[in-house]
Coordinates of C-alpha atoms in Angstrom, one line a residue:
M1 CA -8.7 -16.3 27.0
N2 CA -11.3 -16.1 29.8
P3 CA -13.7 -13.4 28.7
L4 CA -14.5 -12.3 32.2
L5 CA -10.8 -11.8 33.0
F6 CA -10.3 -9.7 29.9
Y7 CA -13.4 -7.7 30.7
Y8 CA -12.2 -6.6 34.1
L9 CA -8.7 -5.9 32.8
S10 CA -10.2 -3.7 30.1
L11 CA -12.2 -1.8 32.7
A12 CA -9.0 -0.9 34.5
L13 CA -7.7 0.8 31.4
A14 CA -8.4 4.0 29.6
V15 CA -6.4 2.9 26.5
P16 CA -8.0 2.1 23.1
L17 CA -6.9 -1.3 21.7
G18 CA -7.6 -1.0 18.0
E19 CA -5.3 1.5 16.3
K20 CA -4.8 0.4 12.7
N21 CA -3.4 3.3 10.8
H22 CA 0.4 3.2 10.6
I23 CA 2.4 6.4 10.9
H24 CA 5.2 5.4 8.6
H25 CA 7.5 8.1 7.2
Q26 CA 7.1 10.5 10.1
H27 CA 10.8 11.2 9.8
K28 CA 11.1 14.4 11.7
R29 CA 10.5 15.5 15.2
A30 CA 7.3 17.4 15.9
P31 CA 7.7 21.1 15.1
N32 CA 8.9 23.1 18.1
A33 CA 9.3 19.9 20.2
D34 CA 11.4 20.5 23.3
P35 CA 13.5 17.3 24.0
V36 CA 13.7 18.3 27.7
A37 CA 10.2 19.6 28.3
D38 CA 8.9 19.5 31.8
P39 CA 6.9 16.3 32.5
Q40 CA 3.1 16.6 32.4
P41 CA 0.8 15.2 35.1
V42 CA 0.2 11.5 34.6
P43 CA -3.4 10.2 35.1
Q44 CA -3.7 8.1 38.2
P45 CA -4.4 4.4 37.2
Q46 CA -7.1 2.5 38.9
P47 CA -6.0 -0.2 41.3
I48 CA -6.9 -3.9 40.9
A49 CA -6.5 -6.7 43.4
A50 CA -3.1 -8.4 43.5
P51 CA -2.0 -11.6 45.4
S52 CA 1.0 -9.8 47.0
P53 CA 0.9 -7.3 49.9
E54 CA 2.2 -4.6 47.6
T55 CA -0.3 -2.5 45.6
V56 CA -0.1 -3.2 41.9
Y57 CA -1.6 -1.1 39.1
V58 CA -2.3 -2.0 35.5
T59 CA -1.1 0.9 33.3
N60 CA -1.0 -0.6 29.8
I61 CA -2.3 -3.6 27.9
V62 CA -1.4 -4.5 24.3
M63 CA -3.0 -7.3 22.4
M64 CA -0.5 -9.0 20.2
D65 CA -3.1 -9.4 17.4
Q66 CA -4.9 -6.1 17.9
F67 CA -3.7 -4.4 14.8
D68 CA -4.7 -6.7 11.9
D69 CA -7.5 -9.1 11.8
T70 CA -6.0 -11.1 8.9
A71 CA -2.3 -10.8 9.6
T72 CA -0.4 -13.4 11.6
S73 CA 0.7 -11.9 14.9
T74 CA 4.4 -12.1 15.7
T75 CA 6.7 -10.9 18.4
A76 CA 9.1 -8.1 17.7
L77 CA 12.3 -9.7 19.0
D78 CA 12.7 -12.6 16.6
S79 CA 12.8 -12.9 12.9
T80 CA 10.7 -16.1 13.0
P81 CA 6.9 -15.5 13.3
T82 CA 5.4 -16.8 16.5
S83 CA 1.9 -18.3 16.1
T84 CA -0.7 -17.2 18.6
S85 CA -3.7 -19.4 19.5
T86 CA -7.0 -17.9 18.7
D87 CA -8.4 -19.4 21.9
T88 CA -5.8 -18.0 24.3
P89 CA -4.4 -14.8 22.7
N90 CA -1.2 -13.5 24.3
F91 CA -1.1 -9.9 25.5
S92 CA 1.1 -7.8 27.7
I93 CA 0.3 -6.0 30.9
Q94 CA 2.6 -3.4 32.5
L95 CA 2.5 -3.4 36.3
V96 CA 3.7 -0.5 38.5
N97 CA 4.9 -1.2 42.0
K98 CA 3.5 1.7 43.9
N99 CA 5.7 1.0 47.0
L100 CA 8.9 1.7 45.0
Q101 CA 7.9 5.0 43.5
S102 CA 9.9 7.1 46.0
E103 CA 13.1 5.3 45.2
A104 CA 12.8 5.1 41.4
S105 CA 14.7 7.6 39.2
P106 CA 13.7 8.9 35.7
S107 CA 14.8 6.8 32.7
S108 CA 17.8 8.1 30.7
T109 CA 16.9 6.2 27.6
D110 CA 13.7 7.8 26.4
S111 CA 13.0 6.3 22.9
S112 CA 10.9 9.2 21.6
P113 CA 11.2 13.0 21.7
T114 CA 9.4 13.8 25.0
T115 CA 5.8 13.8 23.7
T116 CA 5.2 11.5 26.6
P117 CA 6.8 12.3 30.0
E118 CA 9.3 9.8 31.5
S119 CA 7.9 7.6 34.3
T120 CA 9.2 7.9 37.8
T121 CA 7.9 4.5 38.8
E122 CA 9.6 1.2 38.6
S123 CA 7.7 -1.0 36.1
T124 CA 7.7 -4.6 35.2
T125 CA 6.3 -6.1 32.0
V126 CA 4.5 -9.4 32.4
S127 CA 3.1 -11.8 29.7
V128 CA -0.4 -13.0 30.4
T129 CA -2.3 -16.0 29.2
T130 CA -5.4 -17.6 30.6
S131 CA -3.3 -20.0 32.6
E132 CA -0.4 -17.9 33.9
I133 CA 1.1 -14.5 34.6
A134 CA 4.9 -14.7 34.2
S135 CA 7.2 -11.8 35.1
S136 CA 9.7 -10.5 32.6
S137 CA 12.7 -8.2 32.7
T138 CA 12.4 -4.4 33.2
A139 CA 15.3 -3.9 30.9
N140 CA 13.3 -4.1 27.6
S141 CA 13.8 -0.5 26.6
E142 CA 17.5 -0.7 27.5
T143 CA 17.8 -3.8 25.3
A144 CA 16.2 -2.0 22.4
Q145 CA 18.6 0.9 22.9
S146 CA 21.7 -1.4 22.9
T147 CA 20.6 -3.1 19.7
A148 CA 19.4 0.0 17.9
Q149 CA 22.7 0.6 16.1
S150 CA 24.0 -3.0 15.9
N151 CA 21.8 -4.6 13.3
N152 CA 24.5 -4.8 10.6
S153 CA 27.5 -2.7 11.5
S154 CA 29.8 -4.8 9.2
G155 CA 27.3 -5.4 6.4
S156 CA 28.1 -4.1 2.9
Y157 CA 25.4 -2.3 0.8
S158 CA 27.7 -1.6 -2.1
G159 CA 25.6 -1.0 -5.3
A160 CA 22.9 1.1 -3.6
K161 CA 22.8 4.7 -4.7
G162 CA 22.1 6.2 -1.3
I163 CA 20.7 5.9 2.2
T164 CA 18.5 8.1 4.4
Y165 CA 19.8 9.6 7.6
S166 CA 18.2 11.4 10.6
P167 CA 20.5 13.5 12.8
Y168 CA 18.6 12.6 16.1
S169 CA 19.7 10.6 19.1
N170 CA 17.4 8.0 20.6
S171 CA 15.9 10.7 22.9
G172 CA 15.1 12.9 19.9
Q173 CA 17.8 15.5 20.6
C174 CA 20.1 16.7 17.8
K175 CA 23.3 14.8 17.4
S176 CA 26.6 16.8 17.6
S177 CA 28.7 17.6 14.6
S178 CA 31.3 15.0 15.8
E179 CA 28.6 12.4 16.2
I180 CA 27.3 13.0 12.7
A181 CA 30.8 12.9 11.3
S182 CA 31.3 9.5 13.0
D183 CA 28.1 8.3 11.5
M184 CA 29.2 9.4 8.0
E185 CA 32.3 7.2 8.3
K186 CA 30.0 4.2 8.0
L187 CA 28.3 5.5 4.9
S188 CA 31.2 6.2 2.6
E189 CA 30.0 3.6 0.1
F190 CA 26.9 5.6 -0.7
T191 CA 27.1 8.4 -3.2
L192 CA 23.9 10.0 -1.9
I193 CA 22.8 10.9 1.6
R194 CA 19.1 11.8 2.0
V195 CA 18.0 14.0 5.0
Y196 CA 14.5 15.3 5.5
A197 CA 15.1 18.8 6.9
P198 CA 18.0 21.3 7.5
D199 CA 17.7 21.3 11.3
C200 CA 20.4 20.2 13.8
N201 CA 22.9 22.0 11.5
V202 CA 23.0 18.7 9.7
I203 CA 23.8 20.1 6.2
S204 CA 26.9 21.8 7.5
A205 CA 28.0 18.7 9.4
L206 CA 27.5 16.5 6.3
L207 CA 29.4 18.9 4.1
D208 CA 32.3 18.8 6.5
S209 CA 32.2 15.0 6.6
L210 CA 31.3 13.7 3.1
S211 CA 33.9 13.0 0.4
S212 CA 33.9 15.0 -2.8
N213 CA 32.0 12.2 -4.7
Q214 CA 29.1 12.2 -2.2
Q215 CA 26.1 14.5 -2.4
I216 CA 23.1 15.5 -0.2
F217 CA 19.5 15.0 -1.1
A218 CA 18.1 17.8 1.1
G219 CA 14.5 18.3 2.2
L220 CA 12.0 21.0 3.3
F221 CA 9.7 19.2 5.6
Y222 CA 7.0 21.7 6.7
L223 CA 4.7 23.6 4.4
D224 CA 4.4 26.6 6.8
S225 CA 8.2 27.0 7.1
I226 CA 9.4 26.6 3.5
Q227 CA 10.8 30.1 3.4
S228 CA 12.7 29.9 6.7
D229 CA 13.9 26.3 6.1
A230 CA 15.1 27.1 2.6
E231 CA 17.1 30.1 4.0
L232 CA 18.5 27.8 6.7
L233 CA 19.5 25.3 4.1
A234 CA 21.2 28.0 2.0
T235 CA 23.1 29.4 5.0
Q236 CA 24.6 26.0 5.7
V237 CA 25.4 25.3 2.1
K238 CA 27.1 28.6 1.5
S239 CA 29.3 28.1 4.5
S240 CA 30.9 25.2 2.6
S241 CA 33.5 25.5 -0.2
R242 CA 31.4 23.0 -2.2
G243 CA 28.4 25.2 -2.3
W244 CA 25.2 24.2 -4.1
D245 CA 27.1 21.6 -6.2
A246 CA 27.0 19.4 -3.2
I247 CA 23.2 19.3 -3.3
Y248 CA 21.8 16.5 -5.5
A249 CA 18.1 17.6 -5.2
V250 CA 15.7 19.3 -2.7
A251 CA 12.5 17.6 -1.7
V252 CA 9.5 19.7 -0.8
G253 CA 7.6 17.5 1.6
N254 CA 7.5 13.8 2.2
E255 CA 4.4 11.8 1.4
W256 CA 2.1 14.8 2.0
V257 CA -0.5 13.4 -0.4
N258 CA -0.3 9.8 0.7
S259 CA -0.7 10.8 4.4
G260 CA -3.7 13.0 3.6
T261 CA -1.9 16.0 5.0
Y262 CA -2.4 18.1 1.9
S263 CA -4.2 17.8 -1.4
A264 CA -2.2 17.3 -4.6
D265 CA -3.0 20.9 -5.7
T266 CA -1.6 22.2 -2.5
V267 CA 1.6 20.1 -2.9
V268 CA 2.0 21.2 -6.5
G269 CA 1.8 24.8 -5.4
A270 CA 4.3 24.2 -2.5
V271 CA 6.8 22.7 -4.9
S272 CA 6.5 25.7 -7.2
K273 CA 6.9 28.1 -4.3
G274 CA 9.9 26.1 -2.9
R275 CA 11.6 26.1 -6.3
S276 CA 11.2 29.9 -6.6
I277 CA 12.6 30.5 -3.1
L278 CA 15.5 28.2 -3.7
Q279 CA 16.3 29.9 -7.0
S280 CA 16.3 33.3 -5.3
L281 CA 18.9 31.9 -2.9
G282 CA 21.2 30.7 -5.7
Y283 CA 20.0 27.0 -6.1
T284 CA 19.2 26.0 -9.7
G285 CA 19.2 22.2 -9.3
K286 CA 16.4 19.7 -9.1
V287 CA 13.3 20.2 -7.0
V288 CA 10.7 17.4 -6.3
T289 CA 8.1 16.2 -3.9
V290 CA 8.5 12.7 -2.6
D291 CA 5.4 10.6 -2.4
T292 CA 4.2 7.0 -2.9
V293 CA 3.3 5.2 -6.1
P294 CA -0.4 5.3 -5.4
A295 CA -0.2 9.0 -4.7
Y296 CA 1.4 9.7 -8.0
Q297 CA -0.9 7.3 -9.9
N298 CA -4.0 9.0 -8.5
N299 CA -2.5 12.5 -8.9
P300 CA -0.4 12.7 -12.1
T301 CA 0.1 16.4 -11.6
L302 CA 2.8 15.5 -9.1
C303 CA 4.8 14.2 -12.0
D304 CA 4.6 17.6 -13.7
A305 CA 5.6 19.4 -10.5
S306 CA 8.7 17.3 -9.9
D307 CA 11.9 17.3 -11.9
F308 CA 12.0 13.6 -11.6
A309 CA 9.6 11.0 -10.2
A310 CA 10.6 10.8 -6.5
V311 CA 8.9 7.8 -4.9
N312 CA 9.0 5.9 -1.6
Q313 CA 8.2 2.3 -2.1
H314 CA 8.5 -0.6 0.5
A315 CA 7.7 -4.2 -0.4
F316 CA 7.0 -4.8 3.3
W317 CA 3.9 -2.6 3.1
N318 CA 2.5 -4.6 0.2
G319 CA 2.0 -7.6 2.6
N320 CA 2.2 -10.2 -0.1
I321 CA 5.8 -9.8 -1.2
A322 CA 8.4 -12.1 0.2
P323 CA 11.7 -10.4 1.2
E324 CA 13.6 -12.2 -1.5
N325 CA 11.2 -10.9 -4.2
S326 CA 11.6 -7.2 -3.1
G327 CA 13.9 -6.5 -6.0
K328 CA 11.4 -7.4 -8.6
F329 CA 8.7 -5.5 -6.8
I330 CA 10.7 -2.3 -6.7
S331 CA 11.8 -2.8 -10.3
D332 CA 8.2 -3.2 -11.5
S333 CA 7.3 0.0 -9.5
I334 CA 10.1 1.9 -11.3
D335 CA 8.8 0.8 -14.7
S336 CA 5.3 1.8 -13.7
M337 CA 6.4 5.2 -12.6
S338 CA 8.5 5.7 -15.6
S339 CA 5.6 5.1 -17.9
L340 CA 3.3 7.3 -15.8
C341 CA 5.5 10.3 -15.6
N342 CA 7.8 9.9 -18.6
K343 CA 10.7 11.0 -16.4
D344 CA 13.6 9.5 -14.6
V345 CA 12.6 7.6 -11.4
L346 CA 14.4 7.5 -8.1
I347 CA 13.2 5.3 -5.2
C348 CA 13.8 7.7 -2.3
E349 CA 13.1 5.1 0.4
T350 CA 13.0 1.3 0.4
G351 CA 13.8 -1.1 3.1
W352 CA 12.5 -3.8 5.5
P353 CA 11.9 -3.6 9.3
T354 CA 13.6 -6.0 11.7
Q355 CA 11.1 -5.9 14.6
G356 CA 7.3 -5.5 14.9
Q357 CA 4.2 -7.4 13.8
T358 CA 3.5 -9.2 10.6
F359 CA 1.8 -7.1 7.9
G360 CA -0.4 -9.1 5.5
S361 CA 0.8 -12.7 4.8
L362 CA 4.5 -12.2 3.9
G363 CA 5.4 -8.9 5.6
V364 CA 7.4 -10.5 8.4
P365 CA 9.9 -8.3 10.2
G366 CA 13.3 -9.7 11.0
K367 CA 17.0 -9.2 10.5
S368 CA 17.3 -12.1 8.1
Q369 CA 14.3 -10.9 6.2
Q370 CA 15.8 -7.4 6.0
S371 CA 19.0 -8.8 4.7
E372 CA 17.3 -10.8 2.0
A373 CA 15.1 -7.8 0.9
I374 CA 18.0 -5.4 0.7
Q375 CA 20.2 -7.7 -1.2
S376 CA 17.4 -8.5 -3.6
I377 CA 16.8 -4.8 -4.2
I378 CA 20.4 -3.9 -4.7
S379 CA 20.9 -6.8 -7.1
A380 CA 17.9 -5.7 -9.2
V381 CA 17.9 -1.9 -9.1
G382 CA 20.6 -0.7 -6.7
D383 CA 21.6 2.4 -8.8
K384 CA 18.0 3.7 -8.6
V385 CA 17.3 3.4 -4.9
I386 CA 18.0 5.1 -1.6
L387 CA 17.9 2.6 1.2
F388 CA 15.9 3.3 4.4
T389 CA 17.5 3.9 6.9
T390 CA 20.9 4.3 8.6
Y391 CA 19.9 3.5 12.2
N392 CA 16.9 2.4 14.1
D393 CA 14.9 5.5 14.9
L394 CA 13.9 5.0 18.6
W395 CA 12.9 8.6 18.9
K396 CA 9.8 7.8 16.8
Q397 CA 6.5 6.3 18.0
P398 CA 6.2 2.6 17.3
G399 CA 3.3 2.9 14.9
S400 CA 0.4 0.7 14.4
Y401 CA 2.4 -2.4 13.6
G402 CA 5.2 -1.7 15.9
V403 CA 7.7 -1.4 13.1
E404 CA 8.4 2.3 12.7
Q405 CA 11.5 2.4 14.9
Y406 CA 13.2 -0.6 13.4
W407 CA 14.3 -0.1 9.8
G408 CA 18.0 0.6 10.6
L409 CA 20.6 -1.1 8.5
F410 CA 23.6 -0.3 10.8

């Protein structure tokens, strides 16, 4: 690309272009987030010259290869990687037509829980190279919404032990009990449903919807609210005739060590505290903390704290595992964890994204890749894995490789 053109476009922006840390496993809305919060003031973009009479502003630019210097950049809408010339890198610019602001209405399909206010301007996304600027449709977000729950509505995942589920709509608001019940109709083949927290009255909704041979893998997501969340969990469980028997296990935290949120010692203490609180509320079942294989390997005390080794493991994030070899990768991970902890091992998340950028050499997002990975995993170790996840989570942020929203199986 022409260096001078890129220089002036960069000056028009106040957006960093080099985020590399992914935010995977951020499975719950921000604490105390208000899905209908009042919009905050939006910084006024700086104008640049445009060939038309209308005033046009650059508000966002994304380099398709900005996130990984070694990975092959791909687009998010196709399962086949798209090569990008190193001489003329593709990037996207979002243009705002200032003249139409007074007529535009707020979007009704916000894909994340209002950490960013909805725009009241009409925007057009254009794809830019050194030789052309071509206009594209403004309906990109609507397309993402319409495909969010249609990846594999008829696919069978028989043989997998469970699946993860989040009770949030695309906007981040809680789903109703009837909506959760409708979702559970699609998940009857799984004996285990994993949720990350007891909010949205999800435990009660699940207990009203699941069959007698299905159980819930519950979670306490925040360290500073273990007591209140455990009490909320207990209240919902005791309102059901099944009681605590319906709870397979309770996870205290999700990847707290891997994310650097807390030290291993803090997590061990939190698990002990959570177990004591739960016992006082009548629960005597299994209590664990869920983390990654490296987190357990570097901190074996996590094995001692948990009643079984509860691990999230995704072949995609290895970067050098082809989708069809995911089953062997997960199987080897289970063997490694079994030797390390000398306990039963349950993979609490495993999956493959359908959209986003390539990670490493073989981590290529796509629907066909997801299907190959999941079938490989089920064939190898289906009874020891919880698949990730039921639907695309458009309420999340895209993450550093643009994949965080697109792991849905249905």
